[in-house]
Amino acid sequence: MILLVDIGNSRIKWASLQAGVLIDIGQAPHRERALDAVLDEHWCARAVPSAVYVANVIGLDAARVMLKWARAHWRVTPIFVVAQAQAAGVRNAYAQPERLGVDRWLALLAARRHSPLPAVIVGCGTAMTVDALAADGQHLGGVIIPGAYTMATALAATTHLQAPELVVPAHLALAQNTHDAVIGGVWYALAGAVERIFDERAKQWQCEPQLILSGGDASLLAPLLQRPVQRIPNLVLEGLACLVPTQSSSG
């Protein structure tokens, strides 16, 4: 059994890979807890994996914790994945491929596995990422935007405004009080960015691409978009699965 791990800015997600299928999917917040304590709580009773593949976006400290924990408890050395120039039918747009965030890279691989059609891929989390993938597998690049919570709290931190409770309006509309104006501004900004990039790519490709959403805020953003949306909850984990040798995942 192979364990796939996605260490994001706010949550850690994991799944077992068996015969190419994700099973035993789990997740836990880690923003306000020590990562090793989270692993102790959720992983001590797990069966020992034959290999561990990790996507880590939060830096060396988390990597050191993961490495130490896996070696101590399982005697397994995790494989930390980084973006490459090409893999699984996708070609990286970055001149220095490893500088592309591994979460974005793996989302591209998973999107390509789902369909050969061109796609706009949106990761909705602490930051919102938007990447474009052509039908021939060429990554065209992307953007990184503060996510909903990040945007609202940053605005409060730099103005006299209070941080609002982050709710999602039933629909986007101009507000008649300050609280709703901040909330509306956040979601207008995120939805507007996605739709503009989508429209630009549709014009470039002369067809409507797939619009794929993943991440913790995907369910909040999707109803506000005026485009057909495909939600894929564990896109980064699916991207990790693309890099596991077939024989390894079948055991």
XYZ file of N, CA and C in Angstrom:
753
model
N 0.850 -1.192 0.000
C 0.000 0.000 0.000
C 0.888 1.246 0.000
N 0.540 2.194 -0.849
C 1.289 3.448 -0.973
C 0.452 4.575 -0.373
N 1.091 5.414 0.404
C 0.420 6.551 1.017
C 0.770 7.818 0.243
N -0.248 8.561 -0.148
C -0.092 9.847 -0.827
C -0.456 10.954 0.155
N 0.365 12.001 0.204
C 0.185 13.059 1.208
C 0.273 14.430 0.539
N -0.682 15.285 0.852
C -0.729 16.658 0.348
C -0.693 17.596 1.547
N 0.448 18.243 1.779
C 0.582 19.193 2.892
C 0.343 20.587 2.346
N -0.851 21.127 2.606
C -1.198 22.462 2.153
C -0.960 23.497 3.236
N -1.294 24.727 2.930
C -1.054 25.810 3.881
C -1.903 25.691 5.139
N -3.098 25.127 5.003
C -4.012 25.050 6.142
C -4.333 23.626 6.570
N -4.291 22.686 5.630
C -4.703 21.314 5.920
C -3.707 20.327 5.340
N -3.654 19.161 5.951
C -2.928 18.035 5.386
C -3.962 17.000 4.951
N -3.799 16.492 3.737
C -4.702 15.484 3.201
C -3.888 14.247 2.845
N -4.536 13.098 2.889
C -3.828 11.865 2.556
C -4.803 10.842 1.987
N -4.239 9.863 1.299
C -5.031 8.759 0.756
C -4.104 7.591 0.497
N -4.644 6.396 0.576
C -3.914 5.207 0.155
C -4.182 4.986 -1.326
N -3.169 4.503 -2.026
C -3.302 4.195 -3.441
C -3.251 2.689 -3.614
N -4.329 2.146 -4.128
C -4.403 0.704 -4.330
C -4.983 0.427 -5.704
N -4.199 -0.267 -6.532
C -4.604 -0.597 -7.902
C -5.028 0.669 -8.658
N -4.305 1.771 -8.422
C -4.567 3.014 -9.126
C -5.737 3.823 -8.612
N -6.333 3.391 -7.495
C -7.527 4.056 -6.950
C -7.213 4.633 -5.576
N -7.676 5.851 -5.300
C -7.522 6.460 -3.987
C -8.553 5.883 -3.026
N -8.082 5.368 -1.886
C -8.978 4.848 -0.856
C -8.545 5.415 0.489
N -9.395 5.253 1.511
C -9.080 5.713 2.874
C -8.607 7.164 2.877
N -9.370 8.023 2.216
C -8.999 9.438 2.116
C -9.289 10.139 3.441
N -8.336 10.943 3.889
C -8.526 11.690 5.126
C -7.901 13.057 5.057
N -8.223 13.899 6.022
C -7.649 15.235 6.089
C -7.752 15.768 7.508
N -6.926 16.766 7.820
C -6.955 17.398 9.138
C -6.341 18.786 9.042
N -6.859 19.753 9.795
C -6.231 21.077 9.828
C -4.922 21.020 10.599
N -3.964 21.843 10.190
C -2.687 21.879 10.914
C -2.202 23.294 11.162
N -2.970 24.286 10.755
C -2.504 25.674 10.865
C -2.180 26.046 12.313
N -2.980 25.580 13.268
C -2.812 25.993 14.661
C -2.314 24.856 15.550
N -1.787 23.781 14.941
C -1.263 22.648 15.706
C 0.080 22.230 15.135
N 0.892 21.630 15.967
C 2.152 21.083 15.491
C 1.848 19.918 14.543
N 2.559 19.868 13.429
C 2.284 18.849 12.429
C 2.509 17.448 12.971
N 3.552 17.257 13.787
C 3.790 15.913 14.314
C 2.659 15.459 15.236
N 2.024 16.394 15.950
C 0.881 16.043 16.791
C -0.309 15.602 15.939
N -0.497 16.269 14.801
C -1.572 15.875 13.874
C -1.310 14.469 13.339
N -0.062 14.185 12.982
C 0.278 12.857 12.473
C 0.096 11.797 13.551
N 0.496 12.110 14.777
C 0.290 11.163 15.875
C -1.184 10.810 16.027
N -2.027 11.813 15.950
C -3.462 11.602 16.161
C -4.085 10.752 15.061
N -3.678 10.990 13.813
C -4.394 10.377 12.693
C -3.686 9.183 12.059
N -2.391 9.037 12.287
C -1.648 8.020 11.538
C -1.090 6.878 12.372
N -1.069 7.002 13.681
C -0.413 5.970 14.485
C -1.043 4.584 14.300
N -2.334 4.540 14.015
C -3.013 3.251 13.860
C -3.022 2.759 12.414
N -2.430 3.503 11.494
C -2.431 3.096 10.095
C -1.458 1.947 9.863
N -1.798 1.132 8.861
C -0.863 0.101 8.433
C 0.376 0.754 7.845
N 1.505 0.090 7.976
C 2.761 0.636 7.462
C 2.737 0.615 5.932
N 2.922 1.776 5.292
C 2.916 1.810 3.828
C 4.234 1.326 3.248
N 4.184 0.864 2.006
C 5.411 0.458 1.326
C 6.190 1.664 0.814
N 5.498 2.772 0.581
C 6.128 4.012 0.127
C 5.221 5.177 0.479
N 5.823 6.348 0.605
C 5.070 7.569 0.907
C 5.489 8.642 -0.089
N 4.528 9.158 -0.853
C 4.772 10.253 -1.800
C 4.150 11.521 -1.218
N 4.929 12.604 -1.181
C 4.493 13.817 -0.496
C 4.564 15.028 -1.425
N 3.495 15.810 -1.432
C 3.483 17.150 -2.020
C 3.433 18.139 -0.866
N 4.443 18.969 -0.746
C 4.562 19.871 0.398
C 4.775 21.293 -0.102
N 3.860 22.205 0.263
C 3.991 23.597 -0.188
C 4.386 24.542 0.933
N 4.615 24.025 2.150
C 4.809 24.961 3.270
C 6.231 24.979 3.807
N 7.169 24.365 3.095
C 8.559 24.611 3.435
C 9.280 23.473 4.135
N 10.548 23.764 4.482
C 11.457 22.738 4.986
C 11.064 22.214 6.358
N 10.508 23.039 7.221
C 10.146 22.573 8.561
C 9.153 21.416 8.476
N 8.130 21.566 7.631
C 7.135 20.496 7.477
C 7.769 19.257 6.872
N 8.691 19.451 5.932
C 9.368 18.313 5.317
C 10.189 17.554 6.359
N 10.867 18.284 7.230
C 11.673 17.631 8.274
C 10.788 16.836 9.231
N 9.651 17.407 9.605
C 8.719 16.697 10.500
C 8.214 15.423 9.834
N 7.805 15.527 8.579
C 7.299 14.360 7.858
C 8.370 13.281 7.739
N 9.584 13.690 7.401
C 10.687 12.741 7.245
C 10.976 12.029 8.572
N 11.097 12.789 9.639
C 11.403 12.211 10.947
C 10.291 11.275 11.400
N 9.040 11.676 11.205
C 7.907 10.870 11.683
C 7.824 9.550 10.915
N 7.921 9.610 9.600
C 7.795 8.401 8.789
C 8.934 7.419 9.061
N 10.124 7.935 9.260
C 11.256 7.053 9.562
C 11.114 6.420 10.947
N 10.657 7.218 11.906
C 10.548 6.723 13.277
C 9.428 5.694 13.427
N 8.302 5.934 12.781
C 7.130 5.075 12.976
C 7.042 3.940 11.956
N 7.524 4.177 10.748
C 7.339 3.196 9.679
C 8.649 2.704 9.058
N 9.746 3.336 9.403
C 11.039 3.045 8.766
C 10.947 3.196 7.241
N 10.242 4.208 6.839
C 10.066 4.544 5.423
C 10.553 5.973 5.210
N 11.316 6.191 4.146
C 11.763 7.536 3.790
C 10.829 8.105 2.727
N 10.093 9.168 3.044
C 9.147 9.723 2.070
C 9.837 10.247 0.816
N 9.114 10.195 -0.279
C 9.556 10.777 -1.548
C 8.861 12.128 -1.695
N 9.640 13.214 -1.676
C 9.079 14.553 -1.793
C 9.104 14.955 -3.273
N 7.932 15.143 -3.822
C 7.776 15.418 -5.246
C 7.988 16.904 -5.514
N 8.644 17.221 -6.612
C 8.768 18.612 -7.079
C 8.336 18.658 -8.545
N 8.018 19.845 -9.012
C 7.608 20.006 -10.406
C 8.775 19.699 -11.335
N 8.445 19.121 -12.481
C 9.446 18.744 -13.472
C 9.168 19.465 -14.790
N 10.095 19.324 -15.726
C 9.894 19.934 -17.039
C 8.725 19.294 -17.769
N 8.567 17.980 -17.601
C 7.423 17.298 -18.195
C 7.186 15.984 -17.478
N 5.935 15.568 -17.459
C 5.545 14.292 -16.866
C 4.094 14.030 -17.213
N 3.764 12.755 -17.379
C 2.376 12.317 -17.562
C 1.649 13.104 -18.648
N 2.368 13.452 -19.728
C 1.745 14.144 -20.846
C 1.610 15.637 -20.699
N 2.208 16.210 -19.648
C 2.124 17.655 -19.406
C 3.521 18.261 -19.482
N 3.638 19.412 -20.141
C 4.889 20.152 -20.244
C 4.770 21.457 -19.456
N 5.717 21.659 -18.577
C 5.721 22.792 -17.658
C 6.094 24.083 -18.396
N 5.366 25.165 -18.137
C 5.643 26.448 -18.790
C 6.829 27.182 -18.168
N 7.222 26.834 -16.945
C 8.265 27.588 -16.253
C 9.642 27.286 -16.848
N 10.445 28.332 -17.014
C 11.826 28.142 -17.471
C 12.637 27.362 -16.443
N 12.329 27.550 -15.162
C 12.890 26.741 -14.083
C 11.743 25.894 -13.536
N 11.545 24.720 -14.072
C 10.334 23.929 -13.772
C 10.098 23.704 -12.290
N 11.167 23.504 -11.517
C 11.011 23.198 -10.097
C 10.462 24.376 -9.307
N 10.439 25.573 -9.905
C 9.906 26.753 -9.215
C 8.387 26.813 -9.249
N 7.763 26.023 -10.088
C 6.296 25.938 -10.090
C 5.855 25.206 -8.835
N 4.881 25.740 -8.140
C 4.379 25.094 -6.938
C 3.958 23.659 -7.218
N 4.379 22.755 -6.350
C 4.105 21.337 -6.608
C 2.611 21.052 -6.618
N 1.832 21.802 -5.846
C 0.382 21.596 -5.857
C -0.203 21.933 -7.224
N 0.281 23.018 -7.818
C -0.199 23.395 -9.151
C 0.233 22.367 -10.189
N 1.473 21.906 -10.091
C 1.986 20.915 -11.031
C 1.157 19.627 -10.988
N 0.904 19.148 -9.796
C 0.153 17.903 -9.658
C -1.295 18.066 -10.102
N -1.859 19.240 -9.881
C -3.217 19.494 -10.373
C -3.262 19.432 -11.894
N -2.227 19.921 -12.552
C -2.144 19.834 -14.011
C -2.096 18.380 -14.475
N -1.287 17.565 -13.797
C -1.174 16.154 -14.173
C -2.512 15.439 -14.009
N -3.191 15.721 -12.895
C -4.475 15.064 -12.646
C -5.523 15.512 -13.656
N -5.530 16.804 -13.986
C -6.490 17.298 -14.977
C -6.276 16.628 -16.321
N -5.002 16.460 -16.681
C -4.679 15.795 -17.948
C -5.138 14.348 -17.950
N -4.997 13.676 -16.808
C -5.458 12.296 -16.716
C -6.972 12.213 -16.858
N -7.692 13.184 -16.335
C -9.149 13.159 -16.415
C -9.645 13.340 -17.843
N -8.962 14.196 -18.622
C -9.451 14.490 -19.965
C -8.351 15.128 -20.798
N -8.315 14.837 -22.109
C -7.342 15.488 -22.986
C -7.786 16.875 -23.447
N -8.954 17.330 -23.020
C -9.463 18.631 -23.451
C -8.681 19.763 -22.785
N -8.635 20.941 -23.401
C -7.997 22.079 -22.736
C -8.742 22.414 -21.455
N -8.011 22.971 -20.482
C -8.614 23.180 -19.169
C -8.071 24.427 -18.496
N -8.924 25.050 -17.697
C -8.536 26.075 -16.735
C -8.734 25.443 -15.366
N -7.648 25.387 -14.595
C -7.636 24.618 -13.354
C -7.464 25.579 -12.186
N -8.404 25.540 -11.252
C -8.449 26.496 -10.153
C -8.296 25.754 -8.826
N -7.289 26.144 -8.054
C -7.115 25.630 -6.708
C -7.601 26.657 -5.710
N -8.615 26.305 -4.924
C -9.279 27.260 -4.032
C -8.892 26.984 -2.585
N -7.909 27.689 -2.084
C -7.473 27.472 -0.714
C -7.005 28.769 -0.082
N -5.978 28.706 0.752
C -5.406 29.901 1.359
C -5.027 30.908 0.281
N -4.469 30.393 -0.802
C -4.305 31.167 -2.037
C -5.161 30.512 -3.099
N -5.626 31.297 -4.062
C -6.322 30.734 -5.212
C -5.364 30.744 -6.389
N -5.136 29.589 -6.968
C -4.280 29.486 -8.147
C -5.138 29.175 -9.361
N -4.754 29.741 -10.489
C -5.459 29.481 -11.749
C -4.405 29.174 -12.804
N -4.503 28.007 -13.422
C -3.543 27.599 -14.448
C -4.283 27.161 -15.704
N -3.637 27.370 -16.846
C -4.217 26.994 -18.134
C -3.410 25.850 -18.733
N -4.127 24.845 -19.234
C -3.507 23.669 -19.824
C -4.116 23.430 -21.199
N -3.285 23.508 -22.249
C -3.768 23.339 -23.621
C -4.055 21.869 -23.908
N -4.752 21.633 -25.012
C -5.148 20.275 -25.375
C -3.957 19.378 -25.658
N -2.821 19.958 -26.072
C -1.636 19.148 -26.362
C -0.770 18.897 -25.126
N -1.268 19.308 -23.958
C -0.529 19.089 -22.722
C 0.421 20.195 -22.336
N 0.449 21.284 -23.091
C 1.325 22.406 -22.767
C 0.697 23.284 -21.692
N 1.387 23.426 -20.580
C 0.994 24.374 -19.537
C 1.326 25.774 -20.032
N 0.359 26.680 -19.993
C 0.565 28.037 -20.490
C 0.955 29.018 -19.394
N 0.936 28.570 -18.142
C 1.218 29.458 -17.024
C -0.037 29.683 -16.197
N 0.068 30.565 -15.227
C -1.071 30.802 -14.354
C -0.877 32.019 -13.480
N -1.761 32.166 -12.512
C -1.698 33.282 -11.561
C -1.953 32.751 -10.156
N -1.498 33.525 -9.173
C -1.741 33.227 -7.762
C -2.405 34.446 -7.139
N -3.541 34.222 -6.497
C -4.360 35.297 -5.948
C -4.646 34.974 -4.483
N -4.685 35.942 -3.588
C -5.081 35.635 -2.208
C -6.449 34.937 -2.200
N -6.578 33.892 -1.392
C -7.857 33.210 -1.266
C -8.858 34.049 -0.494
N -10.062 33.539 -0.344
C -11.145 34.320 0.262
C -10.801 34.755 1.684
N -10.407 33.810 2.521
C -10.073 34.141 3.916
C -8.870 35.075 3.970
N -7.855 34.792 3.174
C -6.636 35.605 3.159
C -6.955 37.029 2.732
N -7.784 37.159 1.710
C -8.127 38.485 1.203
C -8.896 39.300 2.243
N -9.869 38.662 2.886
C -10.693 39.374 3.863
C -9.882 39.785 5.082
N -9.024 38.909 5.588
C -8.240 39.235 6.775
C -7.136 40.247 6.462
N -6.578 40.182 5.264
C -5.563 41.166 4.875
C -6.163 42.558 4.785
N -7.373 42.657 4.258
C -8.048 43.948 4.171
C -8.293 44.507 5.571
N -8.742 43.650 6.490
C -8.995 44.093 7.854
C -7.702 44.527 8.549
N -6.601 43.839 8.254
C -5.334 44.140 8.918
C -4.721 45.457 8.471
N -5.109 45.932 7.308
C -4.492 47.147 6.766
C -5.461 48.327 6.705
N -6.655 48.157 7.271
C -7.638 49.236 7.320
C -8.291 49.243 8.702
N -9.257 50.128 8.880
C -10.005 50.178 10.136
C -11.175 49.201 10.138
N -11.353 48.457 9.052
C -12.485 47.549 8.945
C -12.263 46.302 9.785
N -13.334 45.760 10.334
C -13.253 44.497 11.053
C -13.277 43.335 10.065
N -12.551 42.283 10.399
C -12.585 41.088 9.552
C -13.992 40.497 9.610
N -14.645 40.338 8.466
C -16.008 39.815 8.475
C -16.023 38.308 8.624
N -17.145 37.785 9.090
C -17.352 36.345 9.040
C -17.478 35.955 7.572
N -16.678 34.993 7.146
C -16.591 34.682 5.726
C -17.748 33.785 5.303
N -18.827 34.420 4.886
C -19.974 33.695 4.368
C -20.009 33.888 2.857
N -20.839 33.100 2.199
C -20.962 33.200 0.749
C -22.352 33.733 0.418
N -22.449 34.826 -0.317
C -23.770 35.342 -0.680
C -24.491 34.383 -1.617
N -25.826 34.446 -1.591
C -26.610 33.592 -2.490
C -26.312 33.926 -3.939
N -26.002 35.179 -4.179
C -25.587 35.613 -5.517
C -24.766 36.882 -5.354
N -23.985 37.213 -6.361
C -23.162 38.414 -6.304
C -24.014 39.639 -6.611
N -23.917 40.646 -5.743
C -24.687 41.876 -5.935
C -23.998 42.995 -5.169
N -24.293 44.233 -5.547
C -23.750 45.377 -4.817
C -24.365 45.418 -3.428
N -23.535 45.751 -2.423
C -23.966 45.709 -1.031
C -24.422 47.084 -0.549
N -25.221 47.072 0.516
C -25.716 48.315 1.118
C -25.285 48.462 2.564
N -24.277 47.687 2.954
C -23.614 47.889 4.240
C -22.168 47.413 4.104
N -21.308 47.870 5.012
C -19.871 47.645 4.855
C -19.504 46.168 4.973
N -20.102 45.472 5.925
C -19.805 44.047 6.091
C -20.059 43.289 4.794
N -21.223 43.474 4.208
C -21.570 42.759 2.969
C -20.727 43.244 1.793
N -20.318 44.536 1.863
C -19.482 45.063 0.782
C -18.124 44.361 0.753
N -17.559 44.101 1.931
C -16.280 43.389 1.992
C -16.459 41.954 1.494
N -17.491 41.285 1.987
C -17.755 39.908 1.557
C -17.974 39.857 0.044
N -18.811 40.763 -0.463
C -19.067 40.787 -1.894
C -17.824 41.076 -2.700
N -16.982 41.988 -2.185
C -15.757 42.315 -2.897
C -14.823 41.127 -3.023
N -14.719 40.345 -1.969
C -13.869 39.142 -1.994
C -14.335 38.179 -3.076
N -15.630 37.877 -3.073
C -16.132 36.860 -4.010
C -16.229 37.392 -5.431
N -16.525 38.682 -5.587
C -16.466 39.286 -6.924
C -15.041 39.174 -7.489
N -14.043 39.466 -6.647
C -12.659 39.430 -7.105
C -12.262 38.025 -7.558
N -12.600 37.025 -6.764
C -12.211 35.658 -7.088
C -12.972 35.136 -8.305
N -14.286 35.325 -8.296
C -15.080 34.845 -9.432
C -14.701 35.600 -10.702
N -14.480 36.904 -10.581
C -14.143 37.700 -11.760
C -12.809 37.293 -12.363
N -11.834 36.997 -11.516
C -10.530 36.573 -12.024
C -10.647 35.257 -12.783
N -11.366 34.311 -12.206
C -11.531 33.008 -12.865
C -12.237 33.172 -14.203
N -13.304 33.944 -14.223
C -14.089 34.061 -15.453
C -13.331 34.825 -16.533
N -12.540 35.811 -16.158
C -11.759 36.523 -17.172
C -10.711 35.601 -17.791
N -9.998 34.861 -16.954
C -8.997 33.940 -17.488
C -9.661 32.880 -18.358
N -10.794 32.369 -17.911
C -11.541 31.384 -18.702
C -11.915 31.964 -20.066
N -12.451 33.174 -20.088
C -12.872 33.790 -21.349
C -11.684 34.049 -22.277
N -10.554 34.474 -21.711
C -9.366 34.706 -22.536
C -8.874 33.410 -23.172
N -8.900 32.338 -22.406
C -8.439 31.060 -22.955
C -9.439 30.520 -23.973
N -10.726 30.702 -23.739
C -11.730 30.256 -24.705
C -11.545 30.976 -26.039
N -11.236 32.264 -25.980
C -10.982 33.028 -27.198
C -9.714 32.539 -27.885
N -8.665 32.288 -27.105
C -7.403 31.818 -27.659
C -7.561 30.458 -28.328
N -8.272 29.554 -27.659
C -8.398 28.181 -28.140
C -9.577 27.989 -29.093
N -10.439 29.019 -29.167
C -11.640 28.956 -30.015
C -12.539 27.794 -29.627
N -12.585 27.533 -28.342
C -13.518 26.545 -27.791
C -13.590 26.791 -26.291
N -14.650 26.302 -25.668
C -14.769 26.459 -24.228
C -13.976 25.363 -23.526
N -12.983 25.740 -22.714
C -12.218 24.726 -21.986
C -13.012 24.162 -20.810
N -12.513 23.075 -20.269
C -13.033 22.605 -19.001
C -12.662 23.619 -17.922
N -13.539 23.803 -16.963
C -13.242 24.636 -15.803
C -13.256 23.710 -14.588
N -12.068 23.437 -14.052
C -11.915 22.464 -12.979
C -11.581 23.188 -11.679
N -12.348 22.910 -10.640
C -12.130 23.512 -9.330
C -11.780 22.432 -8.323
N -10.815 22.753 -7.456
C -10.458 21.864 -6.364
C -10.072 22.717 -5.169
N -9.950 22.082 -4.003
C -9.549 22.806 -2.802
C -10.707 23.088 -1.875
N -10.372 23.554 -0.682
C -11.365 23.705 0.373
C -12.476 24.687 0.084
N -12.208 25.726 -0.711
C -13.235 26.729 -1.002
C -13.919 26.504 -2.354
N -13.647 25.374 -2.994
C -14.237 25.121 -4.315
C -15.755 25.088 -4.250
N -16.306 24.496 -3.193
C -17.766 24.400 -3.078
C -18.400 25.769 -2.846
N -17.628 26.725 -2.320
C -18.137 28.075 -2.089
C -18.090 28.912 -3.365
N -17.014 28.748 -4.123
C -16.836 29.560 -5.324
C -17.678 29.060 -6.495
N -17.816 27.763 -6.620
C -18.468 27.182 -7.804
C -19.849 27.776 -8.096
N -20.742 27.945 -7.098
C -22.080 28.481 -7.417
C -22.077 29.925 -7.906
N -20.980 30.643 -7.686
C -20.907 32.049 -8.085
C -20.385 32.240 -9.501
N -19.931 31.156 -10.132
C -19.366 31.243 -11.478
C -20.452 31.011 -12.521
N -20.412 31.812 -13.568
C -21.407 31.706 -14.634
C -20.879 30.842 -15.776
N -20.240 29.755 -15.412
C -19.679 28.816 -16.381
C -19.897 27.409 -15.847
N -19.987 26.411 -16.720
C -20.062 25.025 -16.233
C -18.781 24.682 -15.478
N -18.909 24.058 -14.328
C -17.782 23.776 -13.454
C -17.716 22.280 -13.162
N -16.501 21.739 -13.183
C -16.257 20.367 -12.751
C -15.448 20.427 -11.466
N -16.006 19.927 -10.374
C -15.296 19.913 -9.105
C -14.635 18.554 -8.897
N -13.333 18.585 -8.609
C -12.577 17.363 -8.332
C -11.907 17.572 -6.978
N -12.410 16.943 -5.920
C -11.992 17.303 -4.557
C -10.514 17.081 -4.247
N -9.911 16.003 -4.732
C -8.556 15.640 -4.309
C -7.587 15.663 -5.490
N -7.544 16.787 -6.173
C -6.786 16.886 -7.420
C -5.283 16.697 -7.189
N -4.759 17.242 -6.099
C -3.323 17.106 -5.835
C -2.972 15.654 -5.535
N -3.795 14.976 -4.746
C -3.547 13.563 -4.471
C -3.634 12.734 -5.749
N -4.584 13.064 -6.609
C -4.678 12.355 -7.887
C -3.439 12.614 -8.742
N -2.906 13.819 -8.664
C -1.681 14.116 -9.395
C -0.504 13.317 -8.871
N -0.416 13.150 -7.545
C 0.624 12.295 -6.977
C 0.507 10.871 -7.509
N -0.721 10.391 -7.617
C -0.936 9.030 -8.112
C -0.404 8.863 -9.528
N -0.415 9.942 -10.312
C 0.095 9.875 -11.689
C 1.592 9.563 -11.728
N 2.297 9.842 -10.638
C 3.754 9.676 -10.613
C 4.202 8.359 -9.992
N 3.242 7.578 -9.486
C 3.582 6.301 -8.881
C 3.663 5.228 -9.973
N 4.750 4.484 -10.033
C 4.830 3.405 -11.028
C 3.650 2.454 -10.892
N 3.124 2.004 -12.013
C 1.918 1.182 -12.033
C 2.075 -0.075 -11.181
N 3.199 -0.737 -11.268
C 3.409 -1.959 -10.507
C 3.369 -1.695 -9.015
N 3.862 -0.529 -8.610
C 3.880 -0.191 -7.168
C 2.468 0.001 -6.642
N 1.601 0.671 -7.421
C 0.262 0.986 -6.937
C -0.672 -0.213 -6.992
N -0.265 -1.288 -7.639
C -1.161 -2.434 -7.781
C -1.018 -3.414 -6.622
N -0.036 -3.189 -5.753
C 0.194 -4.110 -4.662
C -0.693 -3.831 -3.479
